[in-house]
Tab-separated table of C-alpha atoms in Angstrom:
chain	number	residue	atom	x	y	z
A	30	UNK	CA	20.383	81.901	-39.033
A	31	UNK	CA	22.893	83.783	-37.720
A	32	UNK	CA	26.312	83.501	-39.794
A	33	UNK	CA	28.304	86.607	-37.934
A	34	UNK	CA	30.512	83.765	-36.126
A	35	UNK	CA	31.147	81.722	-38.751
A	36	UNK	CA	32.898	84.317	-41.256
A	37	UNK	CA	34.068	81.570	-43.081
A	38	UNK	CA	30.275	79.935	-43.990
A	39	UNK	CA	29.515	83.662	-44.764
A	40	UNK	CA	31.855	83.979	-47.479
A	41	UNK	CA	30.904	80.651	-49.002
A	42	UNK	CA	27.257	81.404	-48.491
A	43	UNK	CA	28.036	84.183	-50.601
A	44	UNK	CA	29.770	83.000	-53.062
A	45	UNK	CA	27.303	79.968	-53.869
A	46	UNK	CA	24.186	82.206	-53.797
A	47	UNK	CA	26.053	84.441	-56.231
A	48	UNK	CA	26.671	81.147	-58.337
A	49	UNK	CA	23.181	79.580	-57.882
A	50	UNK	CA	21.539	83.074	-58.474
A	51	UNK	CA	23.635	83.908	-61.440
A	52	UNK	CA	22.954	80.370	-63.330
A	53	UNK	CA	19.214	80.127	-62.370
A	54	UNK	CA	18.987	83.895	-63.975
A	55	UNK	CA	20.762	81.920	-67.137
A	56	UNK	CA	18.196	79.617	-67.223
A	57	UNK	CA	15.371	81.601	-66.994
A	58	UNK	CA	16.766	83.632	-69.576
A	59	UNK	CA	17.975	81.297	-72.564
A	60	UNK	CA	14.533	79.245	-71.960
A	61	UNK	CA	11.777	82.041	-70.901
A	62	UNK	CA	10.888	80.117	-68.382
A	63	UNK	CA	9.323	83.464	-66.749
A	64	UNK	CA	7.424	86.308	-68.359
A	65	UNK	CA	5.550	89.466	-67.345
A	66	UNK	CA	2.529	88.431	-64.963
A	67	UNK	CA	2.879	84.785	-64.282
A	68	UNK	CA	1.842	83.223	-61.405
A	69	UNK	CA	4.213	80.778	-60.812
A	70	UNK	CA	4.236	77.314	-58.508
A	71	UNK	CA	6.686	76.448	-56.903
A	72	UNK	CA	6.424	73.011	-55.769
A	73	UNK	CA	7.952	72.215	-52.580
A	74	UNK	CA	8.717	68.991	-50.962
A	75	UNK	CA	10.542	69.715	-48.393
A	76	UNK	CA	14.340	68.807	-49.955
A	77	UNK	CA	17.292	70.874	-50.368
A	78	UNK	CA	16.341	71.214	-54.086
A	79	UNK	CA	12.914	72.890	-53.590
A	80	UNK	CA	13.872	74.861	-50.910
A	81	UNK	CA	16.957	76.689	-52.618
A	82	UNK	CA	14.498	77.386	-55.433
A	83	UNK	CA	12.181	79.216	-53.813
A	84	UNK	CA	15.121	81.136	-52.217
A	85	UNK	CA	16.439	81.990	-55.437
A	86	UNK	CA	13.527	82.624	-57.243
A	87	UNK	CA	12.370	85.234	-54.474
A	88	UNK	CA	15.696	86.635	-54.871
A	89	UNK	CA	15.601	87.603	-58.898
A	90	UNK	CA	11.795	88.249	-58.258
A	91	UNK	CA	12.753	91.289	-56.022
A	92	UNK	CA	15.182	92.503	-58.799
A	93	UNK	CA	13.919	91.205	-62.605
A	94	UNK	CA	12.517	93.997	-64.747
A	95	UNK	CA	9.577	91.694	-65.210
A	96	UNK	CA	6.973	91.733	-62.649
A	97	UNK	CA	5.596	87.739	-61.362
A	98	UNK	CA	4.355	86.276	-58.305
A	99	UNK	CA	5.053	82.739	-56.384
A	100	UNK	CA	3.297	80.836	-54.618
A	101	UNK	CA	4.589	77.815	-52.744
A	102	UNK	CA	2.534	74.571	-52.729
A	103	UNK	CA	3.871	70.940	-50.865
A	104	UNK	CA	1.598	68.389	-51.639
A	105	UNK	CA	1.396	66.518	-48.184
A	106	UNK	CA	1.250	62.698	-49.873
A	107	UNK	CA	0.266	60.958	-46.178
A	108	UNK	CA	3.444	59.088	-45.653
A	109	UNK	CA	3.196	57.830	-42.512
A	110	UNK	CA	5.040	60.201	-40.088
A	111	UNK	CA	5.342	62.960	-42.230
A	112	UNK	CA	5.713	66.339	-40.437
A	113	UNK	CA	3.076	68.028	-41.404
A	114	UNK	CA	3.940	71.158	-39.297
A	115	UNK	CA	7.650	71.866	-40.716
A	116	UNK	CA	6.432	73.579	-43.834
A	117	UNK	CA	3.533	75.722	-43.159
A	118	UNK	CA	6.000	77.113	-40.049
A	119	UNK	CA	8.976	77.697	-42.294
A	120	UNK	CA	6.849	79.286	-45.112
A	121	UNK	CA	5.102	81.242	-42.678
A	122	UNK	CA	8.152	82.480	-41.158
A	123	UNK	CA	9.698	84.091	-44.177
A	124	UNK	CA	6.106	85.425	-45.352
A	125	UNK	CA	5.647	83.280	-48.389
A	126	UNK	CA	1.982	82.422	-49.873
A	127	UNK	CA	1.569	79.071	-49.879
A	128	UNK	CA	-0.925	75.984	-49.751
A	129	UNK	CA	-0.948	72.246	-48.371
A	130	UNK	CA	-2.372	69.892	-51.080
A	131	UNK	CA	-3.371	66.663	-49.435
A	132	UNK	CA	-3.787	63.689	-51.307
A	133	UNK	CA	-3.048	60.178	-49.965
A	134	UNK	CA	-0.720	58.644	-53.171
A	135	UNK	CA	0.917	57.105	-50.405
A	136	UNK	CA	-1.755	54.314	-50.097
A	137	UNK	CA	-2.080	54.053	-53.704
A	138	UNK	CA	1.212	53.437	-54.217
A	139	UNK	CA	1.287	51.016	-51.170
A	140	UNK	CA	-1.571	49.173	-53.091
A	141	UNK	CA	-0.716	49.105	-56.259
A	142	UNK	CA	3.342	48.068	-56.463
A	143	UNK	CA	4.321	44.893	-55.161
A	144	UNK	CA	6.555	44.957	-52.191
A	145	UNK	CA	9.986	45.319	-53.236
A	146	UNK	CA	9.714	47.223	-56.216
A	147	UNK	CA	10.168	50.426	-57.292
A	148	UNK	CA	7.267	53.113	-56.815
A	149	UNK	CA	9.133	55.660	-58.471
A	150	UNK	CA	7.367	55.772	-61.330
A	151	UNK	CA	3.661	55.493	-60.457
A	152	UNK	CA	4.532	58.253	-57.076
A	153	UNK	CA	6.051	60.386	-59.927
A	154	UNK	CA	2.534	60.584	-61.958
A	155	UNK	CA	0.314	60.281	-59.218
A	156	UNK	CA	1.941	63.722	-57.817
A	157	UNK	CA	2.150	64.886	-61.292
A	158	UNK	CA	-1.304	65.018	-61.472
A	159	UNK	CA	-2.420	66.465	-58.778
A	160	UNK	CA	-0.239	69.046	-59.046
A	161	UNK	CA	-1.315	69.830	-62.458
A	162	UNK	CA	-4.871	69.983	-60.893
A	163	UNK	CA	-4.182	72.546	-58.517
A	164	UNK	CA	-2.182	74.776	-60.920
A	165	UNK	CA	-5.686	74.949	-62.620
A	166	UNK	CA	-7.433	75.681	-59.052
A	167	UNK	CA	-4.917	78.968	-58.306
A	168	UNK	CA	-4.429	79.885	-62.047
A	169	UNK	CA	-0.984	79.122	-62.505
A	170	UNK	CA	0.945	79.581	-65.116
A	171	UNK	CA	4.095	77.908	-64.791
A	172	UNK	CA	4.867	75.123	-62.471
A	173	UNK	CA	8.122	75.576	-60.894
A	174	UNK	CA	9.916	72.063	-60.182
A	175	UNK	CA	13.541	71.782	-57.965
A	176	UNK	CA	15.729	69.155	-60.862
A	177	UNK	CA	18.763	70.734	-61.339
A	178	UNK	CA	21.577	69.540	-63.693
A	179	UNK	CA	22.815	66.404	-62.004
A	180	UNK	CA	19.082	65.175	-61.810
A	181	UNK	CA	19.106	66.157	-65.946
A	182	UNK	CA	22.125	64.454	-66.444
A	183	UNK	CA	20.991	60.875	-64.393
A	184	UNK	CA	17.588	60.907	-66.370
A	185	UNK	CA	19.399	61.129	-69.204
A	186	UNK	CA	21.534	58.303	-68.874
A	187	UNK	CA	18.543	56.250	-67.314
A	188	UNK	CA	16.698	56.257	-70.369
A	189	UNK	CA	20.116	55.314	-72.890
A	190	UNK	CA	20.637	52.549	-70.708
A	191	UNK	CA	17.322	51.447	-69.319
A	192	UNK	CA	14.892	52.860	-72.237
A	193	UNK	CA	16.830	52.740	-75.321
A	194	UNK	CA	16.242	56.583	-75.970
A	195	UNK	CA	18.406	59.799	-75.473
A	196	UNK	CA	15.984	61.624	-73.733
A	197	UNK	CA	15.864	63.514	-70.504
A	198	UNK	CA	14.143	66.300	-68.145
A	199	UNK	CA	13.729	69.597	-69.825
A	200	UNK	CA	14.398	72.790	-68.858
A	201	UNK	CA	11.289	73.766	-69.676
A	202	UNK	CA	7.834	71.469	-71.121
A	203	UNK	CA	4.476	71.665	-72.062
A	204	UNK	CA	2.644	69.007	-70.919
A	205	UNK	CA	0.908	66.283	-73.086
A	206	UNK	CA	-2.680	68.204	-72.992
A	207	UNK	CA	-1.028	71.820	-73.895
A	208	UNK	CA	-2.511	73.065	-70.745
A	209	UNK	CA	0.472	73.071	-68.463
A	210	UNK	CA	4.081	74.807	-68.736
A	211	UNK	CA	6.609	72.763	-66.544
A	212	UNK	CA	9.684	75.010	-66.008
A	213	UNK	CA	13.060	73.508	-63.833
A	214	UNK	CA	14.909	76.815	-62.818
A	215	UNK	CA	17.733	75.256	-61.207
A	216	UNK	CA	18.655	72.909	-64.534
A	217	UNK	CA	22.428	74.532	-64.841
A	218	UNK	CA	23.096	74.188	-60.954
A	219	UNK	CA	24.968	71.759	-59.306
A	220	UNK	CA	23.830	69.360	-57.007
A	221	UNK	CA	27.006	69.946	-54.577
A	222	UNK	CA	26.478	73.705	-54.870
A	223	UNK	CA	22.446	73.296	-53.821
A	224	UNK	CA	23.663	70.362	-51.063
A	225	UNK	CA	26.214	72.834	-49.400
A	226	UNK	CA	23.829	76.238	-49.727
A	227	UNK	CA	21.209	74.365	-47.594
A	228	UNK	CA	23.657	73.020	-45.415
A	229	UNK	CA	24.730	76.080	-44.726
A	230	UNK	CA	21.202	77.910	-44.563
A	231	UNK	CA	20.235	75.123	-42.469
A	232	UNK	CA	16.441	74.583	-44.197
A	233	UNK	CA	14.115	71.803	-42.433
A	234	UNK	CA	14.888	69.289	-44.512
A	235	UNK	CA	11.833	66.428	-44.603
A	236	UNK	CA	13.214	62.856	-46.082
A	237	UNK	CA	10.928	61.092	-48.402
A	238	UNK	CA	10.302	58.095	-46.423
A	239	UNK	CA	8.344	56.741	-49.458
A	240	UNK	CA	11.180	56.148	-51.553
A	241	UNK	CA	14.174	56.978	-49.767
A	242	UNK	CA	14.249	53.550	-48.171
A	243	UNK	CA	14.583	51.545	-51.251
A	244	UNK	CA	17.679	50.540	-51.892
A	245	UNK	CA	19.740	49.425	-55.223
A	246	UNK	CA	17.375	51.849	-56.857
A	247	UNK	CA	18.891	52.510	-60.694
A	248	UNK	CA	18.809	56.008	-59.956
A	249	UNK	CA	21.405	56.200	-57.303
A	250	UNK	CA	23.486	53.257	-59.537
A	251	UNK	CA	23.721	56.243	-62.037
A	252	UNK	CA	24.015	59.431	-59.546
A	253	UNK	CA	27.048	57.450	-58.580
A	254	UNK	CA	28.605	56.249	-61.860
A	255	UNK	CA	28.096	60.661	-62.580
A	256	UNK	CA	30.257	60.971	-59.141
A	257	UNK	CA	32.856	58.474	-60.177
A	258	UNK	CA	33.182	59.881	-63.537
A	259	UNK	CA	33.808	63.717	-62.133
A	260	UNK	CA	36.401	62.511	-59.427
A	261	UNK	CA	38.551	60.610	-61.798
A	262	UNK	CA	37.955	63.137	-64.825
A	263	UNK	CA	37.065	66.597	-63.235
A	264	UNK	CA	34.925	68.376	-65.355
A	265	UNK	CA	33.621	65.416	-67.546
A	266	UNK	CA	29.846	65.845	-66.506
A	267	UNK	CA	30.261	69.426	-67.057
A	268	UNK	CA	31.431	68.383	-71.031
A	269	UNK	CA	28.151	66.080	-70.669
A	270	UNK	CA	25.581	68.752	-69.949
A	271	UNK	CA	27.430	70.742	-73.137
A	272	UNK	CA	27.176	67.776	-75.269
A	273	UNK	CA	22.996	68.032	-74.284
A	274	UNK	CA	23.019	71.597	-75.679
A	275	UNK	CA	24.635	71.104	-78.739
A	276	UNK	CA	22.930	68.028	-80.620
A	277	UNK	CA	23.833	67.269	-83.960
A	278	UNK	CA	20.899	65.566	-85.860
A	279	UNK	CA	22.912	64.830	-88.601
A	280	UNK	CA	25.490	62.511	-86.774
A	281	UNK	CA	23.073	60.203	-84.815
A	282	UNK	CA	21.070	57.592	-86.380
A	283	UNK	CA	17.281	58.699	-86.409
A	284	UNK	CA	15.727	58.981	-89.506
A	285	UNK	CA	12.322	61.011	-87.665
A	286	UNK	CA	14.727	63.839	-87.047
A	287	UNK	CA	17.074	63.684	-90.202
A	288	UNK	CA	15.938	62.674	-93.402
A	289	UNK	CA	18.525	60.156	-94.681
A	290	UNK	CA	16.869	58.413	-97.026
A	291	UNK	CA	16.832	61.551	-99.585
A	292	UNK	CA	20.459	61.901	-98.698
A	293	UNK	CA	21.919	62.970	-102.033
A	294	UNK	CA	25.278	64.414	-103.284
A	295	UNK	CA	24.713	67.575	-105.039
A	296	UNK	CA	25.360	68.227	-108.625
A	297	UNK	CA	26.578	71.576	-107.502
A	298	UNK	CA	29.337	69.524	-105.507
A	299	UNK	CA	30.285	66.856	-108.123
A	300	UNK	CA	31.031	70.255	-110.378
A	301	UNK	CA	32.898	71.583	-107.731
A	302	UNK	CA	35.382	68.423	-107.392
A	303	UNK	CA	35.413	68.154	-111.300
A	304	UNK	CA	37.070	71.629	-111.341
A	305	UNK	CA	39.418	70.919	-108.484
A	306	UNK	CA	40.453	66.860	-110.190
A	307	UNK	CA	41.471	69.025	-113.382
């Protein structure tokens, strides 16, 4: 890519790396999501997301005072006319390690959901799992996934309105079994910021052709509710990702996480207002 022509896509090529680079570096930091010697995977499917990952990640990898090493991995999921050539070519190209997992989740999917629904869900833990797998096979230690913040804030709002919980993506998890440390680098990025750096790198993008033809899917009802909010109110999803980071157990309404039943004024208090009444 050759941006000596195009002074102005230089100089916001810049800019955003600087951004993306500086925030991911955040992230890494307030969650240590990376530590001395891990092998980390980086999944990659092929979508602006994963792709401006592993740029970044390379990037603070050549300057952290922490040694690591990455490895990419795609796991080729046999949707029909998938370009199976795109990735090992681009990965090759820029000397990264990587390695094709192939496993056919498309026909399982196929079989399993009814036509017309949403195969979301089982796709999601069908790849799940094998990617856990194969973090086992290479010795992993952290497995690298592309959500950023918008994705975060969606999943969030998804399961409020859809699952009756305030729950969402971490930045980092351990999976269910304790074997597996799940680690989202990019979860203080933007999705505009991520869309218009890959634009402008011009990456091979591959579609999912699995579910990117399903329409009306709740997802993109809330990515675009999150849109409509920040071009009427600039700045509000930015407030909403705060509001994530600064939870109040106190002032919600579940008794597992604050214990409300042994609620009590103190005696120390009622002295207290005594003195002030008299």
């Amino acid at each position: 890519m050759d941006l000596s022509t195009r002074p102005k896509e230089k100089t916001e090529l810049n800019k955003l790396h600087k951004r993306l680079r500086r925030l991911t570096g955040q992230a890494i930091a307030d969650f240590n999501m990376i530590e001395d010697d891990d092998k980390v995977m980086v999944c990659l499917s092929g979508g602006k997301d994963s792709y401006t990952m592993l740029e970044i990640l390379r990037n603070l990898q050549a300057s952290a005072p922490i040694e690591f090493s990455i490895v990419a991995v795609n796991l080729d999921q046999k949707q029909p006319g998938f370009p199976e050539h795109i990735l090992p070519e681009y990965l090759s190209s820029i000397g990264v390690d990587y390695h094709i997992l192939e496993r056919d989740t498309y026909s399982i999917v196929k079989e399993l959901v009814p036509e017309g629904k949403t195969t979301c869900g089982l796709c999601s833990r069908l790849r799940r799992g094998s990617l856990y797998g194969f973090a086992d096979e290479i010795g992993a230690t952290k497995i690298a996934l592309g959500h950023h913040r918008d994705d975060i804030l969606e999943t969030l709002f998804l399961n409020m309105f859809f699952g009756g919980k305030i729950k969402s993506m971490p930045p980092k998890l351990l999976s269910d079994d304790g074997r597996h440390m799940v680690i989202r680098p990019l979860a203080y990025c933007k999705e505009k910021d991520i869309e218009t750096f890959s634009e402008i790198k011009e990456y091979p993008i591959i579609p999912c052709n699995l579910c990117g033809s399903q329409e009306n899917l709740q997802r993109q009802v809330i990515k675009n509710m999150l849109q409509q909010w920040d071009k009427e109110y600039p700045g509000r999803t930015d407030t909403l990702f705060t509001s994530m980071q600064n939870i109040v157990p106190s002032h919600m309404a579940d008794t597992n996480l604050f214990d409300f039943k042994d609620l009590s004024i103190s005696p120390d208090a009622l002295d207290k207002l005594n003195i002030i009444s008299l």
